[in-house]
PDB file of C-alpha atoms in Angstrom:
ATOM      1  CA  ASP A   1      25.903  -4.242 -17.476  1.00  0.00           C
ATOM      2  CA  ALA A   2      23.834  -6.238 -14.951  1.00  0.00           C
ATOM      3  CA  LYS A   3      21.696  -8.850 -16.460  1.00  0.00           C
ATOM      4  CA  THR A   4      18.438 -10.185 -15.079  1.00  0.00           C
ATOM      5  CA  THR A   5      16.943 -13.738 -15.382  1.00  0.00           C
ATOM      6  CA  GLN A   6      13.282 -14.406 -15.192  1.00  0.00           C
ATOM      7  CA  PRO A   7      11.064 -17.471 -15.737  1.00  0.00           C
ATOM      8  CA  THR A   8       9.461 -17.285 -19.219  1.00  0.00           C
ATOM      9  CA  SER A   9       5.893 -17.752 -17.909  1.00  0.00           C
ATOM     10  CA  MET A  10       3.831 -18.369 -14.814  1.00  0.00           C
ATOM     11  CA  ASP A  11       0.241 -18.925 -13.893  1.00  0.00           C
ATOM     12  CA  CYS A  12      -1.635 -17.673 -10.866  1.00  0.00           C
ATOM     13  CA  ALA A  13      -5.202 -18.124  -9.689  1.00  0.00           C
ATOM     14  CA  GLU A  14      -7.409 -15.131  -9.423  1.00  0.00           C
ATOM     15  CA  GLY A  15      -7.436 -13.727  -5.935  1.00  0.00           C
ATOM     16  CA  ARG A  16      -4.220 -15.298  -4.882  1.00  0.00           C
ATOM     17  CA  ALA A  17      -0.760 -13.664  -4.545  1.00  0.00           C
ATOM     18  CA  ALA A  18       1.412 -13.715  -7.586  1.00  0.00           C
ATOM     19  CA  ASN A  19       5.098 -13.968  -6.758  1.00  0.00           C
ATOM     20  CA  LEU A  20       7.446 -13.203  -9.738  1.00  0.00           C
ATOM     21  CA  PRO A  21      11.110 -13.955  -9.089  1.00  0.00           C
ATOM     22  CA  CYS A  22      14.113 -12.187 -10.769  1.00  0.00           C
ATOM     23  CA  ASN A  23      17.804 -13.016 -10.466  1.00  0.00           C
ATOM     24  CA  HIS A  24      20.401 -10.220 -11.010  1.00  0.00           C
ATOM     25  CA  SER A  25      23.561 -11.677  -9.539  1.00  0.00           C
ATOM     26  CA  THR A  26      25.873  -9.166 -11.160  1.00  0.00           C
ATOM     27  CA  ILE A  27      24.154  -6.109  -9.856  1.00  0.00           C
ATOM     28  CA  SER A  28      26.436  -3.336  -8.609  1.00  0.00           C
ATOM     29  CA  GLY A  29      25.989  -1.344  -5.507  1.00  0.00           C
ATOM     30  CA  ASN A  30      24.408   1.752  -7.006  1.00  0.00           C
ATOM     31  CA  GLU A  31      22.067  -0.036  -9.362  1.00  0.00           C
ATOM     32  CA  TYR A  32      18.327  -0.024  -8.722  1.00  0.00           C
ATOM     33  CA  VAL A  33      15.857  -2.883  -9.406  1.00  0.00           C
ATOM     34  CA  TYR A  34      12.790  -1.728 -11.401  1.00  0.00           C
ATOM     35  CA  TRP A  35       9.710  -3.739 -12.354  1.00  0.00           C
ATOM     36  CA  TYR A  36       7.514  -2.750 -15.333  1.00  0.00           C
ATOM     37  CA  ARG A  37       4.641  -4.634 -16.906  1.00  0.00           C
ATOM     38  CA  GLN A  38       3.160  -4.614 -20.372  1.00  0.00           C
ATOM     39  CA  ILE A  39      -0.361  -5.582 -21.080  1.00  0.00           C
ATOM     40  CA  HIS A  40      -1.035  -6.815 -24.555  1.00  0.00           C
ATOM     41  CA  SER A  41      -0.842  -4.008 -27.285  1.00  0.00           C
ATOM     42  CA  GLN A  42       0.022  -1.330 -24.619  1.00  0.00           C
ATOM     43  CA  GLY A  43       3.119   0.546 -23.589  1.00  0.00           C
ATOM     44  CA  PRO A  44       5.025  -0.727 -20.506  1.00  0.00           C
ATOM     45  CA  GLN A  45       3.761   0.430 -17.137  1.00  0.00           C
ATOM     46  CA  TYR A  46       5.989   1.329 -14.274  1.00  0.00           C
ATOM     47  CA  ILE A  47       5.141  -0.790 -11.160  1.00  0.00           C
ATOM     48  CA  ILE A  48       7.822  -0.256  -8.452  1.00  0.00           C
ATOM     49  CA  HIS A  49      11.495   0.123  -7.848  1.00  0.00           C
ATOM     50  CA  GLY A  50      14.016  -0.328  -4.993  1.00  0.00           C
ATOM     51  CA  LEU A  51      17.692  -0.176  -4.064  1.00  0.00           C
ATOM     52  CA  LYS A  52      18.168  -2.336  -0.949  1.00  0.00           C
ATOM     53  CA  ASN A  53      15.042  -2.200   1.265  1.00  0.00           C
ATOM     54  CA  ASN A  54      11.763  -3.826   0.575  1.00  0.00           C
ATOM     55  CA  GLU A  55       9.228  -1.545  -1.090  1.00  0.00           C
ATOM     56  CA  THR A  56       5.427  -1.456  -1.183  1.00  0.00           C
ATOM     57  CA  ASN A  57       3.011   0.778  -3.102  1.00  0.00           C
ATOM     58  CA  GLU A  58      -0.516   0.469  -4.149  1.00  0.00           C
ATOM     59  CA  MET A  59       0.196  -1.964  -6.928  1.00  0.00           C
ATOM     60  CA  ALA A  60       2.814  -4.315  -5.459  1.00  0.00           C
ATOM     61  CA  SER A  61       5.483  -5.142  -3.054  1.00  0.00           C
ATOM     62  CA  LEU A  62       9.194  -5.607  -3.917  1.00  0.00           C
ATOM     63  CA  ILE A  63      11.306  -7.896  -1.910  1.00  0.00           C
ATOM     64  CA  ILE A  64      15.131  -7.707  -2.389  1.00  0.00           C
ATOM     65  CA  THR A  65      17.376 -10.174  -0.832  1.00  0.00           C
ATOM     66  CA  GLU A  66      20.056  -9.055   1.534  1.00  0.00           C
ATOM     67  CA  ASP A  67      22.820  -9.685  -0.969  1.00  0.00           C
ATOM     68  CA  ARG A  68      20.796  -7.988  -3.686  1.00  0.00           C
ATOM     69  CA  LYS A  69      21.326 -10.803  -6.096  1.00  0.00           C
ATOM     70  CA  SER A  70      17.676 -11.518  -6.462  1.00  0.00           C
ATOM     71  CA  SER A  71      14.295  -9.988  -5.923  1.00  0.00           C
ATOM     72  CA  THR A  72      10.585 -10.891  -5.996  1.00  0.00           C
ATOM     73  CA  LEU A  73       7.597  -8.836  -7.136  1.00  0.00           C
ATOM     74  CA  ILE A  74       4.481  -9.549  -5.307  1.00  0.00           C
ATOM     75  CA  LEU A  75       1.043  -8.903  -6.537  1.00  0.00           C
ATOM     76  CA  PRO A  76      -1.006  -9.564  -3.315  1.00  0.00           C
ATOM     77  CA  HIS A  77      -4.417 -10.304  -4.941  1.00  0.00           C
ATOM     78  CA  ALA A  78      -4.018 -11.005  -8.550  1.00  0.00           C
ATOM     79  CA  THR A  79      -6.829 -10.051 -10.876  1.00  0.00           C
ATOM     80  CA  LEU A  80      -7.487 -10.979 -14.480  1.00  0.00           C
ATOM     81  CA  ARG A  81      -6.326  -7.455 -15.492  1.00  0.00           C
ATOM     82  CA  ASP A  82      -2.893  -8.296 -14.033  1.00  0.00           C
ATOM     83  CA  THR A  83      -2.304 -10.735 -16.915  1.00  0.00           C
ATOM     84  CA  ALA A  84       0.667  -9.099 -18.632  1.00  0.00           C
ATOM     85  CA  VAL A  85       4.510  -9.531 -19.266  1.00  0.00           C
ATOM     86  CA  TYR A  86       6.398  -8.413 -16.247  1.00  0.00           C
ATOM     87  CA  TYR A  87       9.902  -7.134 -16.718  1.00  0.00           C
ATOM     88  CA  CYS A  88      12.576  -6.953 -14.077  1.00  0.00           C
ATOM     89  CA  ILE A  89      15.176  -4.383 -15.008  1.00  0.00           C
ATOM     90  CA  VAL A  90      18.388  -3.237 -13.401  1.00  0.00           C
ATOM     91  CA  ARG A  91      19.522   0.281 -14.199  1.00  0.00           C
ATOM     92  CA  VAL A  92      22.225   0.008 -16.640  1.00  0.00           C
ATOM     93  CA  ARG A  93      24.158   3.295 -16.912  1.00  0.00           C
ATOM     94  CA  THR A  94      24.193   6.306 -14.622  1.00  0.00           C
ATOM     95  CA  GLY A  95      23.469   9.450 -16.584  1.00  0.00           C
ATOM     96  CA  ALA A  96      22.411   7.805 -19.897  1.00  0.00           C
ATOM     97  CA  ASN A  97      19.060   6.885 -18.492  1.00  0.00           C
ATOM     98  CA  ASN A  98      18.851   3.704 -20.490  1.00  0.00           C
ATOM     99  CA  LEU A  99      16.612   1.036 -19.275  1.00  0.00           C
ATOM    100  CA  PHE A 100      17.355  -2.568 -20.661  1.00  0.00           C
ATOM    101  CA  PHE A 101      14.172  -4.636 -21.086  1.00  0.00           C
ATOM    102  CA  GLY A 102      14.745  -8.389 -21.445  1.00  0.00           C
ATOM    103  CA  THR A 103      11.999 -10.804 -22.495  1.00  0.00           C
ATOM    104  CA  GLY A 104      10.224 -10.803 -19.054  1.00  0.00           C
ATOM    105  CA  THR A 105       7.832 -13.140 -17.384  1.00  0.00           C
ATOM    106  CA  ARG A 106       4.354 -13.731 -19.066  1.00  0.00           C
ATOM    107  CA  LEU A 107       1.935 -13.912 -16.045  1.00  0.00           C
ATOM    108  CA  THR A 108      -1.431 -15.464 -16.777  1.00  0.00           C
ATOM    109  CA  VAL A 109      -4.080 -14.943 -14.075  1.00  0.00           C
ATOM    110  CA  ILE A 110      -6.534 -17.793 -14.309  1.00  0.00           C
ATOM    111  CA  PRO A 111     -10.222 -17.306 -13.194  1.00  0.00           C
TER     112      PRO A 111
ATOM    113  CA  ASP B   1      -1.008  11.414 -13.814  1.00  0.00           C
ATOM    114  CA  VAL B   2       1.841  11.554 -16.444  1.00  0.00           C
ATOM    115  CA  LYS B   3       0.544  11.339 -19.901  1.00  0.00           C
ATOM    116  CA  VAL B   4       2.608  10.389 -22.945  1.00  0.00           C
ATOM    117  CA  THR B   5       0.717  10.344 -26.208  1.00  0.00           C
ATOM    118  CA  GLN B   6       1.759   9.123 -29.650  1.00  0.00           C
ATOM    119  CA  SER B   7       0.227  10.429 -32.820  1.00  0.00           C
ATOM    120  CA  SER B   8      -0.938   7.105 -34.092  1.00  0.00           C
ATOM    121  CA  ARG B   9      -1.720   3.648 -32.776  1.00  0.00           C
ATOM    122  CA  TYR B  10      -1.403   1.989 -36.245  1.00  0.00           C
ATOM    123  CA  LEU B  11       0.354   3.097 -39.318  1.00  0.00           C
ATOM    124  CA  VAL B  12       0.919   1.538 -42.712  1.00  0.00           C
ATOM    125  CA  LYS B  13       3.503   2.995 -45.064  1.00  0.00           C
ATOM    126  CA  ARG B  14       5.285   1.858 -48.235  1.00  0.00           C
ATOM    127  CA  THR B  15       8.965   1.144 -48.722  1.00  0.00           C
ATOM    128  CA  GLY B  16      10.921   4.345 -49.355  1.00  0.00           C
ATOM    129  CA  GLU B  17       8.469   6.672 -47.776  1.00  0.00           C
ATOM    130  CA  LYS B  18       9.487   9.130 -45.066  1.00  0.00           C
ATOM    131  CA  VAL B  19       7.810   8.462 -41.862  1.00  0.00           C
ATOM    132  CA  PHE B  20       7.170  10.743 -38.904  1.00  0.00           C
ATOM    133  CA  LEU B  21       6.204   9.329 -35.511  1.00  0.00           C
ATOM    134  CA  GLU B  22       5.292  12.013 -32.888  1.00  0.00           C
ATOM    135  CA  CYS B  23       5.390  11.797 -29.170  1.00  0.00           C
ATOM    136  CA  VAL B  24       4.164  14.470 -26.612  1.00  0.00           C
ATOM    137  CA  GLN B  25       4.426  14.380 -22.858  1.00  0.00           C
ATOM    138  CA  ASP B  26       2.620  16.710 -20.448  1.00  0.00           C
ATOM    139  CA  MET B  27       4.719  16.409 -17.306  1.00  0.00           C
ATOM    140  CA  ASP B  28       7.512  18.804 -18.242  1.00  0.00           C
ATOM    141  CA  HIS B  29      10.036  15.951 -18.289  1.00  0.00           C
ATOM    142  CA  GLU B  30      13.609  16.604 -19.468  1.00  0.00           C
ATOM    143  CA  ASN B  31      14.240  13.101 -20.816  1.00  0.00           C
ATOM    144  CA  MET B  32      12.448  11.413 -23.757  1.00  0.00           C
ATOM    145  CA  PHE B  33      13.125   8.143 -25.519  1.00  0.00           C
ATOM    146  CA  TRP B  34      12.245   6.153 -28.515  1.00  0.00           C
ATOM    147  CA  TYR B  35      12.228   2.395 -28.411  1.00  0.00           C
ATOM    148  CA  ARG B  36      11.220  -0.322 -30.829  1.00  0.00           C
ATOM    149  CA  GLN B  37       9.828  -3.608 -29.644  1.00  0.00           C
ATOM    150  CA  ASP B  38      10.067  -6.866 -31.629  1.00  0.00           C
ATOM    151  CA  PRO B  39       9.006 -10.385 -30.633  1.00  0.00           C
ATOM    152  CA  GLY B  40      11.837 -12.174 -28.868  1.00  0.00           C
ATOM    153  CA  LEU B  41      13.951  -9.085 -28.759  1.00  0.00           C
ATOM    154  CA  GLY B  42      12.314  -7.133 -26.033  1.00  0.00           C
ATOM    155  CA  LEU B  43      12.670  -3.315 -26.200  1.00  0.00           C
ATOM    156  CA  ARG B  44      15.606  -1.699 -27.954  1.00  0.00           C
ATOM    157  CA  LEU B  45      16.479   1.939 -27.452  1.00  0.00           C
ATOM    158  CA  ILE B  46      16.832   3.881 -30.770  1.00  0.00           C
ATOM    159  CA  TYR B  47      17.478   7.471 -29.645  1.00  0.00           C
ATOM    160  CA  PHE B  48      16.994   9.595 -26.458  1.00  0.00           C
ATOM    161  CA  SER B  49      17.114  13.186 -25.689  1.00  0.00           C
ATOM    162  CA  TYR B  50      17.893  14.864 -22.430  1.00  0.00           C
ATOM    163  CA  ASP B  51      17.133  18.391 -23.342  1.00  0.00           C
ATOM    164  CA  VAL B  52      15.610  20.446 -26.166  1.00  0.00           C
ATOM    165  CA  LYS B  53      17.737  20.138 -29.328  1.00  0.00           C
ATOM    166  CA  MET B  54      19.845  17.465 -27.668  1.00  0.00           C
ATOM    167  CA  LYS B  55      19.951  13.984 -28.861  1.00  0.00           C
ATOM    168  CA  GLU B  56      21.932  10.708 -28.201  1.00  0.00           C
ATOM    169  CA  LYS B  57      22.156   7.481 -30.158  1.00  0.00           C
ATOM    170  CA  GLY B  58      20.831   4.433 -28.353  1.00  0.00           C
ATOM    171  CA  ASP B  59      21.641   0.873 -29.400  1.00  0.00           C
ATOM    172  CA  ILE B  60      20.035   0.714 -32.768  1.00  0.00           C
ATOM    173  CA  PRO B  61      20.027   4.237 -34.333  1.00  0.00           C
ATOM    174  CA  GLU B  62      20.716   3.211 -37.925  1.00  0.00           C
ATOM    175  CA  GLY B  63      17.969   4.212 -40.271  1.00  0.00           C
ATOM    176  CA  TYR B  64      16.431   6.689 -37.896  1.00  0.00           C
ATOM    177  CA  SER B  65      16.781  10.284 -36.967  1.00  0.00           C
ATOM    178  CA  VAL B  66      15.123  12.392 -34.221  1.00  0.00           C
ATOM    179  CA  SER B  67      13.977  15.940 -33.553  1.00  0.00           C
ATOM    180  CA  ARG B  68      13.282  17.653 -30.277  1.00  0.00           C
ATOM    181  CA  GLU B  69      12.413  21.384 -31.044  1.00  0.00           C
ATOM    182  CA  LYS B  70      10.212  21.697 -27.892  1.00  0.00           C
ATOM    183  CA  LYS B  71      10.561  20.104 -24.454  1.00  0.00           C
ATOM    184  CA  GLU B  72       7.323  18.379 -24.688  1.00  0.00           C
ATOM    185  CA  ARG B  73       7.696  16.882 -28.169  1.00  0.00           C
ATOM    186  CA  PHE B  74      10.041  14.120 -29.457  1.00  0.00           C
ATOM    187  CA  SER B  75       9.859  13.154 -33.036  1.00  0.00           C
ATOM    188  CA  LEU B  76      11.165   9.893 -34.624  1.00  0.00           C
ATOM    189  CA  ILE B  77      11.876   9.992 -38.375  1.00  0.00           C
ATOM    190  CA  LEU B  78      12.448   7.104 -40.738  1.00  0.00           C
ATOM    191  CA  GLU B  79      13.956   8.941 -43.593  1.00  0.00           C
ATOM    192  CA  SER B  80      13.254   6.024 -46.071  1.00  0.00           C
ATOM    193  CA  ALA B  81      11.085   3.251 -44.541  1.00  0.00           C
ATOM    194  CA  SER B  82      12.222  -0.204 -45.118  1.00  0.00           C
ATOM    195  CA  THR B  83      10.287  -3.521 -44.375  1.00  0.00           C
ATOM    196  CA  ASN B  84      12.763  -4.369 -41.496  1.00  0.00           C
ATOM    197  CA  GLN B  85      11.458  -1.307 -39.854  1.00  0.00           C
ATOM    198  CA  THR B  86       8.052  -2.966 -39.274  1.00  0.00           C
ATOM    199  CA  SER B  87       7.725  -2.910 -35.581  1.00  0.00           C
ATOM    200  CA  MET B  88       6.052  -1.506 -32.403  1.00  0.00           C
ATOM    201  CA  TYR B  89       7.503   1.899 -31.606  1.00  0.00           C
ATOM    202  CA  LEU B  90       7.238   3.211 -28.036  1.00  0.00           C
ATOM    203  CA  CYS B  91       7.950   6.653 -26.726  1.00  0.00           C
ATOM    204  CA  ALA B  92       8.738   7.336 -23.157  1.00  0.00           C
ATOM    205  CA  SER B  93       9.723  10.219 -20.915  1.00  0.00           C
ATOM    206  CA  SER B  94      11.255  10.750 -17.457  1.00  0.00           C
ATOM    207  CA  PRO B  95      12.258  13.565 -15.199  1.00  0.00           C
ATOM    208  CA  TRP B  96      15.908  14.295 -14.818  1.00  0.00           C
ATOM    209  CA  THR B  97      17.447  12.996 -11.593  1.00  0.00           C
ATOM    210  CA  SER B  98      20.868  13.270 -10.221  1.00  0.00           C
ATOM    211  CA  GLY B  99      20.944   9.777  -8.878  1.00  0.00           C
ATOM    212  CA  SER B 100      20.482   6.334 -10.250  1.00  0.00           C
ATOM    213  CA  ALA B 101      16.748   6.038  -9.581  1.00  0.00           C
ATOM    214  CA  GLU B 102      14.503   6.916 -12.565  1.00  0.00           C
ATOM    215  CA  THR B 103      11.048   6.148 -13.721  1.00  0.00           C
ATOM    216  CA  GLN B 104      10.199   6.061 -17.408  1.00  0.00           C
ATOM    217  CA  TYR B 105       6.595   6.582 -18.498  1.00  0.00           C
ATOM    218  CA  PHE B 106       5.494   5.043 -21.745  1.00  0.00           C
ATOM    219  CA  GLY B 107       3.084   5.995 -24.413  1.00  0.00           C
ATOM    220  CA  PRO B 108       0.602   3.512 -25.877  1.00  0.00           C
ATOM    221  CA  GLY B 109       2.853   2.645 -28.844  1.00  0.00           C
ATOM    222  CA  THR B 110       2.590   2.916 -32.536  1.00  0.00           C
ATOM    223  CA  ARG B 111       2.389  -0.349 -34.534  1.00  0.00           C
ATOM    224  CA  LEU B 112       4.110   0.438 -37.877  1.00  0.00           C
ATOM    225  CA  LEU B 113       3.676  -1.747 -40.923  1.00  0.00           C
ATOM    226  CA  VAL B 114       6.059  -1.185 -43.888  1.00  0.00           C
ATOM    227  CA  LEU B 115       4.915  -2.772 -47.133  1.00  0.00           C
TER     228      LEU B 115
END
């Protein structure tokens, strides 16, 4: 199973871009990279996912390196409501639909 | 928007009680999941179901059972609650896909305290 490594915590000034890194050096060719976040006392919220190409949606952008061994989630204009724990997840098993959540990165957006 | 609801946000039970946690989703998803979340351990999968009346054990099924009689509803049962089952319980659902890509949608969670 591919594992992910993320920094334990990060700070970001309000209005600036937040760049959250993730290493997944053992990712295999058919595994996707997912990002979720969890705001305090709430369930995890899906943000974005990708396989090889960079992806963008209304919440964030996902940049995946060419060798797919790492990725970066970008929140272009962080707000106080983006303060949360961000999880980088690599899909573990095809068919079993299991998502392995690690300990994530605690992002604090500072006014 | 996908909506996953859980019957209670907070629950206090006594050791030995039978506990039912209910989860309902409104998007006709085939797959449903129960996780528990504990500090420092992240989310751990207890059970999941990919169809009505079907269930599969996750990583930590001991002490739990599940029931899926209807597609939209997935219940987690603690037959005899113990203090080490004090935790945040999260339900999720996802549509069936033939490929590797999948998005799970989570409920708000139930914080269970067993005394």
